Amino acid sequence: MTGERAATWEEFARVLGGKMFRARTAKGISQERVAHLAGVSTYTYQKYEKGESRPGTPMNPQLKSLVAICQVLDLSAAELLADPLPLIPED
């Protein structure tokens, strides 16, 4: 980790989704296949690659889903998680 922070949670989610997209396309598999193997809906996985959970809302996958996606894409969680990490906004 560089010690820097991403500007926003939204930016972090978009970078994470981009990493999912690049890893999936490098493996030459479809979104549907990743979703099926990871146990999430195709729609959910498609939104993850966009960095969203709902339009205008950054993704926040469950840990189980994130680990399953890492396994399907042959990535460690450290490889998938965008660096730098964002500051978590206070509620």
XYZ file of C-alpha atoms in Angstrom:
91
model
C 0.000 0.000 0.000
C 1.284 3.410 -0.916
C -0.184 5.280 2.035
C -2.301 7.380 -0.319
C -6.069 7.311 -0.267
C -8.514 7.195 -3.155
C -10.634 10.311 -3.341
C -13.985 8.613 -2.767
C -15.682 5.288 -2.151
C -17.265 5.637 -5.607
C -13.835 5.920 -7.225
C -12.608 2.888 -5.283
C -15.641 0.851 -6.400
C -15.087 1.796 -10.059
C -11.425 0.748 -9.886
C -12.400 -2.537 -8.216
C -14.992 -3.184 -10.935
C -12.398 -2.448 -13.599
C -10.040 -4.991 -12.064
C -12.828 -7.590 -12.148
C -13.486 -6.779 -15.796
C -9.820 -7.028 -16.805
C -9.279 -10.295 -14.910
C -12.414 -11.829 -16.423
C -11.601 -10.834 -19.979
C -7.996 -12.032 -19.557
C -9.423 -15.448 -18.657
C -11.771 -15.294 -21.636
C -14.921 -16.090 -19.685
C -18.327 -14.463 -19.686
C -19.942 -12.412 -16.950
C -22.616 -15.099 -16.754
C -20.007 -17.807 -16.098
C -18.239 -15.813 -13.378
C -21.564 -15.031 -11.736
C -22.683 -18.667 -11.827
C -19.402 -19.992 -10.420
C -19.295 -17.289 -7.722
C -22.910 -17.856 -6.685
C -24.181 -14.365 -7.510
C -26.739 -13.295 -10.072
C -25.530 -12.220 -13.489
C -27.151 -8.812 -12.934
C -25.273 -8.376 -9.657
C -21.958 -9.310 -11.240
C -22.592 -6.959 -14.161
C -23.213 -4.145 -11.684
C -20.022 -5.045 -9.797
C -17.966 -4.617 -12.971
C -19.486 -1.135 -13.262
C -18.600 -0.444 -9.624
C -22.264 -0.203 -8.633
C -24.801 -2.099 -6.594
C -27.697 0.032 -7.844
C -27.507 2.937 -10.270
C -25.720 5.761 -8.504
C -24.717 3.600 -5.520
C -21.159 2.237 -5.260
C -20.836 -1.510 -4.879
C -20.279 -3.037 -1.482
C -20.201 -6.822 -2.012
C -20.457 -9.274 0.832
C -17.138 -10.779 1.839
C -18.338 -14.248 0.767
C -19.156 -12.933 -2.722
C -15.835 -11.126 -2.992
C -13.876 -14.251 -1.991
C -15.869 -16.382 -4.450
C -15.194 -13.913 -7.275
C -11.482 -13.911 -6.400
C -11.441 -17.715 -6.586
C -13.228 -17.761 -9.944
C -10.880 -15.118 -11.376
C -7.759 -16.740 -9.850
C -6.905 -13.584 -7.905
C -6.014 -12.987 -4.292
C -8.121 -10.460 -2.426
C -5.022 -8.228 -2.253
C -4.688 -8.326 -6.058
C -8.340 -7.466 -6.528
C -8.705 -4.724 -3.952
C -7.836 -1.389 -5.455
C -4.858 0.413 -4.035
C -4.986 2.994 -2.620
C -7.881 2.257 -0.300
C -10.459 5.003 0.270
C -11.277 6.753 3.473
C -14.560 5.401 4.779
C -17.078 8.232 5.093
C -18.500 8.844 8.523
C -22.259 8.497 8.823
